[in-house]
Structure formats: C-alpha cells, structure tokens
PDB file of C-alpha atoms in Angstrom:
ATOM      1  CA  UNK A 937       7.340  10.245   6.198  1.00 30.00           C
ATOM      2  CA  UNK A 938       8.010  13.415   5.402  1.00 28.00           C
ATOM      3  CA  UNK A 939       5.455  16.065   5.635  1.00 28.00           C
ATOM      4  CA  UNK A 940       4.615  18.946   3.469  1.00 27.00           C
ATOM      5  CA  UNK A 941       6.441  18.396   0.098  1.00 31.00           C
ATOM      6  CA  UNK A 942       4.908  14.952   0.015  1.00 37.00           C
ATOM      7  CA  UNK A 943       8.411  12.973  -0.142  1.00 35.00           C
ATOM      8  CA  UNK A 944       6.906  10.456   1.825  1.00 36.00           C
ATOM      9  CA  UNK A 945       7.820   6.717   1.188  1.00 35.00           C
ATOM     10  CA  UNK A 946       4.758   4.421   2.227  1.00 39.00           C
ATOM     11  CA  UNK A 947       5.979   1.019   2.153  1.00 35.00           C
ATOM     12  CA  UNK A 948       2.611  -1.679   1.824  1.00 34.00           C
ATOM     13  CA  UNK A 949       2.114  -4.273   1.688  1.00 29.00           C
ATOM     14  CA  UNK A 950       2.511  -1.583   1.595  1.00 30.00           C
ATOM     15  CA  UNK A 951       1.357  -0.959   2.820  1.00 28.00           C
ATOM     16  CA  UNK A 952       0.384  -0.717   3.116  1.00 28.00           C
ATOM     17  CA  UNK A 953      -0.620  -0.133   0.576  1.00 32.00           C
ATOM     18  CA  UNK A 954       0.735   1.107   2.691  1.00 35.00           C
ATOM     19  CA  UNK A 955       2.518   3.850   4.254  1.00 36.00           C
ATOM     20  CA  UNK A 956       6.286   4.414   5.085  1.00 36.00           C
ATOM     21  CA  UNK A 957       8.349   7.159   5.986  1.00 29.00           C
ATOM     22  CA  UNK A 958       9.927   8.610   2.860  1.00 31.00           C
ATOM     23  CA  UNK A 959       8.936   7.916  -0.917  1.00 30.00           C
ATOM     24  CA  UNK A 960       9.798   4.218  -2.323  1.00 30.00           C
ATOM     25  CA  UNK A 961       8.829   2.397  -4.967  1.00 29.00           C
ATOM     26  CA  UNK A 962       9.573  -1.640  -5.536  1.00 31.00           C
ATOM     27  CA  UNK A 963      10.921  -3.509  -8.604  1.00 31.00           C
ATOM     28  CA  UNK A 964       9.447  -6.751  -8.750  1.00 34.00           C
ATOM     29  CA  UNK A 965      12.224  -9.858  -7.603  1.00 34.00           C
ATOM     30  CA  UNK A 966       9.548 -12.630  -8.675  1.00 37.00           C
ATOM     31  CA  UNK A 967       6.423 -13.733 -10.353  1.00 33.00           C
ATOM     32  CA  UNK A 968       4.405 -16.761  -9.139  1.00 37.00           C
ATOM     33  CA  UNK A 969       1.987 -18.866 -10.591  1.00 35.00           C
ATOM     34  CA  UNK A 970      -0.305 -17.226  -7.775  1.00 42.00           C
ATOM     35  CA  UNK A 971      -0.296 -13.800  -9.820  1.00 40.00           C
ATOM     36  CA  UNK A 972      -3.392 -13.010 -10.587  1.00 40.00           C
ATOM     37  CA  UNK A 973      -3.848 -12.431 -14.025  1.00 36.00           C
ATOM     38  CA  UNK A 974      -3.289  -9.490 -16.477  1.00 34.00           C
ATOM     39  CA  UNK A 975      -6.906  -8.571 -16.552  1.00 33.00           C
ATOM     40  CA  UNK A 976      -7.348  -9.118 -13.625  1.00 42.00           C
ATOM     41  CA  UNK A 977      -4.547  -6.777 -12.467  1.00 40.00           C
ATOM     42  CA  UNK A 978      -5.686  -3.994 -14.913  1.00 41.00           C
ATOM     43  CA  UNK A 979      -9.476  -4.053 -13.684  1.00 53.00           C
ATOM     44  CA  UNK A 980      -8.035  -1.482 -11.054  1.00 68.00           C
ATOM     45  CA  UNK A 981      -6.296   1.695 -13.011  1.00 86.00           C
ATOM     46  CA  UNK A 982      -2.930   2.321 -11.036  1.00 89.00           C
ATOM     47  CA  UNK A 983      -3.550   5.786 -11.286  1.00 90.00           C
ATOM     48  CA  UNK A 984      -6.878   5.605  -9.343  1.00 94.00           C
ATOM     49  CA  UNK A 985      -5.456   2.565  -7.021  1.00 95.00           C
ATOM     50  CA  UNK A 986      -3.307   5.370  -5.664  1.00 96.00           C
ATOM     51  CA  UNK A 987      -5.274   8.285  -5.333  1.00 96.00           C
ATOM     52  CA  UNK A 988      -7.532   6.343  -3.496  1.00 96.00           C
ATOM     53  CA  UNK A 989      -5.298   4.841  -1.204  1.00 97.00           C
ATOM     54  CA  UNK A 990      -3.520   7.386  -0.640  1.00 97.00           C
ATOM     55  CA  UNK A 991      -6.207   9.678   0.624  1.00 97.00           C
ATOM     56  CA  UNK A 992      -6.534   6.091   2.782  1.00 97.00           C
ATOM     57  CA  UNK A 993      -3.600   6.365   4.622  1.00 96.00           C
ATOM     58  CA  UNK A 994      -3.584   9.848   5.175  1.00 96.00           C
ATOM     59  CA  UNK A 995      -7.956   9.601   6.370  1.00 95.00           C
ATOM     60  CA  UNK A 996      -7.149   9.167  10.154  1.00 96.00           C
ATOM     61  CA  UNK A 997      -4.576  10.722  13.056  1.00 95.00           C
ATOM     62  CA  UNK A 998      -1.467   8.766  13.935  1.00 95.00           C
ATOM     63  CA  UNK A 999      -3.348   6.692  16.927  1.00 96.00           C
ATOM     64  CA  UNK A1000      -5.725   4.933  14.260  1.00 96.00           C
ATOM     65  CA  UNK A1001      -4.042   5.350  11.207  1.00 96.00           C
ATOM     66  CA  UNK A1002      -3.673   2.119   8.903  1.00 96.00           C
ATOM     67  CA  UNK A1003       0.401   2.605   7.983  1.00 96.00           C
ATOM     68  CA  UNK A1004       0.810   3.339  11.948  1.00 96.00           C
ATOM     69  CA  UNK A1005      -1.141   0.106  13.390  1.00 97.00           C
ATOM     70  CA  UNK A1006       0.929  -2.573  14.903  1.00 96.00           C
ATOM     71  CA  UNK A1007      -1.822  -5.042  14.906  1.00 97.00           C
ATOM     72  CA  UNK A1008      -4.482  -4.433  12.508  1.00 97.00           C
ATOM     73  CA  UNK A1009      -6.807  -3.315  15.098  1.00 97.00           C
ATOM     74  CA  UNK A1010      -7.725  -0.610  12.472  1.00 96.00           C
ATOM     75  CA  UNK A1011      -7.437  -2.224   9.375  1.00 95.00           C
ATOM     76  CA  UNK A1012     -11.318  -2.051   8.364  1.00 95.00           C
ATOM     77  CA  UNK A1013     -11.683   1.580   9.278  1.00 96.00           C
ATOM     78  CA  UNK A1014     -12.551   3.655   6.312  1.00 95.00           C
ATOM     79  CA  UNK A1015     -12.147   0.584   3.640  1.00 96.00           C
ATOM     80  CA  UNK A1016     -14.122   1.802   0.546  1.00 94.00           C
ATOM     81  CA  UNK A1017     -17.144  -0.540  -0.566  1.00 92.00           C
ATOM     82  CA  UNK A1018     -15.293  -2.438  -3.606  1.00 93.00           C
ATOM     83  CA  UNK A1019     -11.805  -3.349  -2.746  1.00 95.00           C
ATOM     84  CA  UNK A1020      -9.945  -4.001   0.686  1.00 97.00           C
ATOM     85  CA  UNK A1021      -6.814  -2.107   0.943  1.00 98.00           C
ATOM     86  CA  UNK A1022      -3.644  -3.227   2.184  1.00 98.00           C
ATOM     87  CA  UNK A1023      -1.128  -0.649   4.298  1.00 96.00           C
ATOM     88  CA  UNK A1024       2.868  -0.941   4.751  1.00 95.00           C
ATOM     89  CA  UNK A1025       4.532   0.733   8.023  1.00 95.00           C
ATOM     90  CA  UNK A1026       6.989   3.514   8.270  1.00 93.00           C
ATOM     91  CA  UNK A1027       9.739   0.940   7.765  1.00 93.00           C
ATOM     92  CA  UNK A1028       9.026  -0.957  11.074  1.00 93.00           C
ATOM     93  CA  UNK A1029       8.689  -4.866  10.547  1.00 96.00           C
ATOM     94  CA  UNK A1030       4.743  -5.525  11.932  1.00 97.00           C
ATOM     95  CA  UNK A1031       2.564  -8.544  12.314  1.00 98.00           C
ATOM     96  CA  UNK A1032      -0.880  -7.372  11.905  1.00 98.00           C
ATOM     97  CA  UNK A1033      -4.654  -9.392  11.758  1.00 98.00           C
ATOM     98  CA  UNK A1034      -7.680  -8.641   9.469  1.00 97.00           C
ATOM     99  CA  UNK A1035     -11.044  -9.938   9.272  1.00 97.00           C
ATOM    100  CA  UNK A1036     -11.989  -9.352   5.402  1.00 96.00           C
ATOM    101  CA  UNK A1037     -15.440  -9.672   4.124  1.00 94.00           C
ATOM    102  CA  UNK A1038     -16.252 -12.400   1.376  1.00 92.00           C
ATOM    103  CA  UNK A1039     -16.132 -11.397  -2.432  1.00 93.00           C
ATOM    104  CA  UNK A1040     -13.521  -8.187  -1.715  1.00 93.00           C
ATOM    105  CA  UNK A1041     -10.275  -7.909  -3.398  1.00 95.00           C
ATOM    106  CA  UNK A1042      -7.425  -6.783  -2.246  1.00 97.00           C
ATOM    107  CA  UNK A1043      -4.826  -4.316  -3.204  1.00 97.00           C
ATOM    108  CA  UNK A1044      -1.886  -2.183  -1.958  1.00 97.00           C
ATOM    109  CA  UNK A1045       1.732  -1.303  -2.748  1.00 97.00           C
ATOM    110  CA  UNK A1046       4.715  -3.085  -1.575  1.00 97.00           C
ATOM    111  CA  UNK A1047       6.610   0.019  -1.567  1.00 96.00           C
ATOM    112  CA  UNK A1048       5.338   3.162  -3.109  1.00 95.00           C
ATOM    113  CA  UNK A1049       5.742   7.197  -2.793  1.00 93.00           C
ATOM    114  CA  UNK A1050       4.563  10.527  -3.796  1.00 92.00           C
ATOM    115  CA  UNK A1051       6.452  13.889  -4.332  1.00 93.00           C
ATOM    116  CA  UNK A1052       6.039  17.406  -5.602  1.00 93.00           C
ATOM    117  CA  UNK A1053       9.115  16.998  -7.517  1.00 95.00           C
ATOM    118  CA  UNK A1054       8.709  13.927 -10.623  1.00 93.00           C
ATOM    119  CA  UNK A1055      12.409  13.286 -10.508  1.00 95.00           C
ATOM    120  CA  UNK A1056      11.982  11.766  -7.275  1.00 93.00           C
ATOM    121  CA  UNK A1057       9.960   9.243  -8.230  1.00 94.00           C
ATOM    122  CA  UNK A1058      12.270   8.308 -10.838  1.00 94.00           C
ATOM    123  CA  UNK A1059      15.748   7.685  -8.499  1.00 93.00           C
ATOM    124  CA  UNK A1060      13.159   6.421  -6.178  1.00 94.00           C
ATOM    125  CA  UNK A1061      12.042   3.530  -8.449  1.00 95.00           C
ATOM    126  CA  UNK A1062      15.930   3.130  -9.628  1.00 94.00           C
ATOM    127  CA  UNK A1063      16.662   1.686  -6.041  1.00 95.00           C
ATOM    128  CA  UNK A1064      13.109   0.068  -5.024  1.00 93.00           C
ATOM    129  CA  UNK A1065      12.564  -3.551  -4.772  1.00 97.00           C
ATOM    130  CA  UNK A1066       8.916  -4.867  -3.597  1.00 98.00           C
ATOM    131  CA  UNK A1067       7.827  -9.233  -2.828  1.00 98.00           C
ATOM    132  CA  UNK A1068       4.977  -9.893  -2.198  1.00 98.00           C
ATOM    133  CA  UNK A1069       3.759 -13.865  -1.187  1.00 98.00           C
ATOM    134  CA  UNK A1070      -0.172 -15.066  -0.460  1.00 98.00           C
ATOM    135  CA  UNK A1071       0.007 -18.343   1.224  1.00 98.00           C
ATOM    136  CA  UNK A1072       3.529 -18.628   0.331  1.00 97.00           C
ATOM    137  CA  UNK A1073       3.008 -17.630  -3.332  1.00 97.00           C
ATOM    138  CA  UNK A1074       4.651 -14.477  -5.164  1.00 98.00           C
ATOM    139  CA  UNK A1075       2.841 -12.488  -6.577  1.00 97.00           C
ATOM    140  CA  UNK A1076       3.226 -10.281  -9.377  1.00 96.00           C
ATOM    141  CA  UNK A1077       3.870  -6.507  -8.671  1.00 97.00           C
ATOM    142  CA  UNK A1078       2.577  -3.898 -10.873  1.00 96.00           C
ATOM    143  CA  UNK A1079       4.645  -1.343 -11.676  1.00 94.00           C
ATOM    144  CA  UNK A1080       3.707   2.443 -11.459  1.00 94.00           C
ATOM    145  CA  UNK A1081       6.203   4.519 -12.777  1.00 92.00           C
ATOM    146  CA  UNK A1082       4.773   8.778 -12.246  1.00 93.00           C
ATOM    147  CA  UNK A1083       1.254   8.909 -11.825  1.00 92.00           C
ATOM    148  CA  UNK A1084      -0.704  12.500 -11.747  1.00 94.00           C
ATOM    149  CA  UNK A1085      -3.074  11.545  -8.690  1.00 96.00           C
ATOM    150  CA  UNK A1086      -5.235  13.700  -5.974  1.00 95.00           C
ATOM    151  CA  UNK A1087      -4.568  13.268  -2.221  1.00 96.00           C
ATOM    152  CA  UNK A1088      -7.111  14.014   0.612  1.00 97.00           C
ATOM    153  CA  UNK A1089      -5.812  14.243   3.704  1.00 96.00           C
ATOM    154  CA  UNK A1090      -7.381  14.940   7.357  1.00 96.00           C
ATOM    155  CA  UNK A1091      -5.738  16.791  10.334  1.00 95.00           C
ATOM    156  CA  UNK A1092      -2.521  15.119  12.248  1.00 94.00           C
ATOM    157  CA  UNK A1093      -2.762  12.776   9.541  1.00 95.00           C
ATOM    158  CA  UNK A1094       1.149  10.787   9.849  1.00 95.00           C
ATOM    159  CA  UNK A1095       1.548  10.261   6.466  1.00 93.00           C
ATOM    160  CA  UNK A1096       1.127  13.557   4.291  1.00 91.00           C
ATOM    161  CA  UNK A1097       1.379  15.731   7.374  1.00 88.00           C
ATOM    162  CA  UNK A1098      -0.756  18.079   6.082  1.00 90.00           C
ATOM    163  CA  UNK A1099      -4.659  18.456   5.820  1.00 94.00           C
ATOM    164  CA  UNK A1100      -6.025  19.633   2.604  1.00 96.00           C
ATOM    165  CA  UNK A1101      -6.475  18.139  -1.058  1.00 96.00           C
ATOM    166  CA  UNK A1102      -3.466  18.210  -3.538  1.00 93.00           C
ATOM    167  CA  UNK A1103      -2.322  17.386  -6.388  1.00 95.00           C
ATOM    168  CA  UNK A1104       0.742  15.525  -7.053  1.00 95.00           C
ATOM    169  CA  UNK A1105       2.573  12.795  -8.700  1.00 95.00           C
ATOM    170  CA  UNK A1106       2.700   9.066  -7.128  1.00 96.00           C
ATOM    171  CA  UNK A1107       4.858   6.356  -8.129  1.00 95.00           C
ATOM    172  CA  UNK A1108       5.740   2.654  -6.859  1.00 96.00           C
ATOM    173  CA  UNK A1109       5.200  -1.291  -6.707  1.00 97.00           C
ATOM    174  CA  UNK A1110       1.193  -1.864  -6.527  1.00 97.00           C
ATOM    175  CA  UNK A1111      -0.310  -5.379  -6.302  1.00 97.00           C
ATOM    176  CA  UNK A1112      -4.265  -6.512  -6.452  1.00 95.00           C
ATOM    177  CA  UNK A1113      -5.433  -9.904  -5.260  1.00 95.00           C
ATOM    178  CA  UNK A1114      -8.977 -11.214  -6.439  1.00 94.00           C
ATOM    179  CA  UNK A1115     -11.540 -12.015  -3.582  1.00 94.00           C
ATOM    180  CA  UNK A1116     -10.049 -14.974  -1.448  1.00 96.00           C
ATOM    181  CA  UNK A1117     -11.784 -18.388  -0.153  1.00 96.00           C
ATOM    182  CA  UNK A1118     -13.318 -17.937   2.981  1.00 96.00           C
ATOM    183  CA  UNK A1119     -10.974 -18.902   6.079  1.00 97.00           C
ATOM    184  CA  UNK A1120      -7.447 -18.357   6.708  1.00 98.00           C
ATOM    185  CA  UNK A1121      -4.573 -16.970   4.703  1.00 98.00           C
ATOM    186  CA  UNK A1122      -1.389 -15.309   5.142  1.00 98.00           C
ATOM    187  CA  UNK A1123       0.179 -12.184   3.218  1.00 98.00           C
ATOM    188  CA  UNK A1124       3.888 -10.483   3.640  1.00 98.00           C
ATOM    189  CA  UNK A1125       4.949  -7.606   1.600  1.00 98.00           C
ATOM    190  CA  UNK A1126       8.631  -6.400   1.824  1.00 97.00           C
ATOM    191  CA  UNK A1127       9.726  -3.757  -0.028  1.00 97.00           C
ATOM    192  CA  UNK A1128      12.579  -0.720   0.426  1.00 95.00           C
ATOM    193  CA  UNK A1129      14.649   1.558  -1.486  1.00 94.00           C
ATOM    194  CA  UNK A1130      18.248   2.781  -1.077  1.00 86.00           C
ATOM    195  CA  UNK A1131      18.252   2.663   3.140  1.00 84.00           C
ATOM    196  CA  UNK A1132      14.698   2.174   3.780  1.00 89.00           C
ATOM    197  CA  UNK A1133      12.963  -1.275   4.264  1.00 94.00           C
ATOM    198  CA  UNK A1134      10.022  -2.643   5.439  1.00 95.00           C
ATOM    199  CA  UNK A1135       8.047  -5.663   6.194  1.00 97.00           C
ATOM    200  CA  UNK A1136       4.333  -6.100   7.134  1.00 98.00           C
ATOM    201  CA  UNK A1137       2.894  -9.640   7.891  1.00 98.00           C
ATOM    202  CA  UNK A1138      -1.141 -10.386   7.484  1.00 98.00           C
ATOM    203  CA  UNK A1139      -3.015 -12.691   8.949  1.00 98.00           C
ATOM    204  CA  UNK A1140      -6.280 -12.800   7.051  1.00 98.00           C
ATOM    205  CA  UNK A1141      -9.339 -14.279   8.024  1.00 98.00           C
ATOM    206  CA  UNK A1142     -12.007 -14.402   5.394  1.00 97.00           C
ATOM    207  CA  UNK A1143     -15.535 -14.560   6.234  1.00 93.00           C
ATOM    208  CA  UNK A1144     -17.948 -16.504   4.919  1.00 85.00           C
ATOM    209  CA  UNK A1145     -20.922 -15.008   2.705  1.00 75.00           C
ATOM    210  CA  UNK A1146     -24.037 -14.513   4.088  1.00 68.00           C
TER     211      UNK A1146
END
C-alpha cells in the first residue's frame, strides 16, 4: 500500500476487509440466492463499516497485522464486540483459518481503498471488480462509492503507513454476512482493479454457543 497520502488499495475479502497495496474498489460480477438480504445488508452503514475497519487494518505492525497474515493466526486480534471482520492481502493469493464465535456477523470488502484525493476513488471503482462465495454461494457486494470516514492508525502500521488519526475519503466493494451455523464453512473473496488482484481463502470454524 502506499503510505502517507492514503492511496492504499486493501483488497478483502478484503480483506480483508481487507487490506491491499494500493486503493481498489470491486464491481459486483454476481448475486446469489445466498445474499443476505437488503436489510440485512443496510443494518451496518458503509460509511461506519469502513472507518471501523479501516482503523482495523491499520491497529497492529506488519508481523501481526490482519491484511499481512498468511494464515489467520491473527485474525481475532482486535475484532470489535459486534461484528467479525474480514481482511484481504496486499494482492498475494492466501489461505487463511478462523475460529469465529457464535451469533457474530461478518463483514469486509472484496476490494476497497482510501485516498486524500476523491477522484481516485472514482477511476478506482471504474476498473474494480469484487466475488465473493460462502460455501460456494455469491454473495451480493455492496457498493461504496466516496465515503467521508476517520482512520486510526498505530506505529509501523503496513497499511496507512502512518500513525495518527485522519480524515479522508474511502471507497470500494463491502459485503456483510449474518451470524453463521456453528461448524465449518468456507469464504473466498477476489477482487482487483486495473493491475492489481487478489484472492484470500477462509476456512471458518464456528463455535458453538455456550
């Protein structure tokens, strides 16, 4: 990703939701039967989905940071109490797996970025393309077109490569997934935008409620 001006392309889910290396943004290919629904989707504001993760991504150094992991060894670091986020990679193609607790949804961005500059975000979203597929299902993608949102960011951080809370615009393909059955399931984001692409298989294990 690129560092200061916040050009930096975070590819989810992805994301991850998460992160990448340069801004991108998806445009959805398909929608499944496996979408969750429009309420559903819109009981998370897109706006707030990526402030927050966001500020995710960039909460840790490069040796446990979400977008960085190649296995999901860090995957439940930092999650906030009500929804399990989701990171991309820096356009590497990465099998990670998660234990997620019972009743959490999840959410992330296929491919997503933030920029000082708004025209970014629009050539960015021009080129993106984001699929997402639970247990071999598309989803549906929400689309975030620029987004005011506030980034928090902690030293040596890989993905705003900068410390420090700003303000800046945000932009991208965003998906949310209600709480899933206990056991085992399976997610793969891919995303990209004009030479970047990215791929990030899950292997989810659910717990039971206690």
């Amino acid at each position: 990703m690129r560092s200061r001006t916040m050009t930096a392309l975070v590819c989810v889910l992805t994301i991850a939701v998460a992160g990448c290396t340069a801004p991108a943004a998806g445009t959805d290919k398909d929608t499944g039967s496996a979408a969750p629904t429009a309420s559903e989707r819109n009981e998370i504001d897109l706006a707030d989905l990526q402030s927050r993760w966001w500020t995710w991504a960039s909460s840790a150094p490069t040796e446990t940071n979400p977008v960085a992991d190649t296995t999901g060894e860090f995957c439940a670091d930092r999650q906030p109490a009500d929804v399990w986020l989701l990171a991309g990679s820096f356009g590497e193609t990465v099998s990670r797996r998660c234990t997620v607790p019972a009743g959490q949804p999840l959410a992330g961005p296929a491919v997503n970025q933030i920029t000082d500059v708004p025209a970014v975000c629009d050539a960015f979203m021009r080129e993106a393309w984001g699929e997402v597929e639970l247990d071999g299902s598309p989803l549906d993608l929400s689309r975030a077109d620029l987004s005011e949102i506030t980034v928090t960011g902690v030293p040596d951080n890989p993905v705003l490569g900068a410390e420090g809370t700003f303000r800046t615009h945000g932009c991208g393909l965003w998906f949310t997934v209600p709480s899933l059955t206990p056991g085992q399931h399976t997610l793969v984001i891919k995303g990209g935008s004009t030479n970047f692409e990215l791929e990030v298989d899950y292997d989810l294990t659910v717990t039971a409620a206690t």
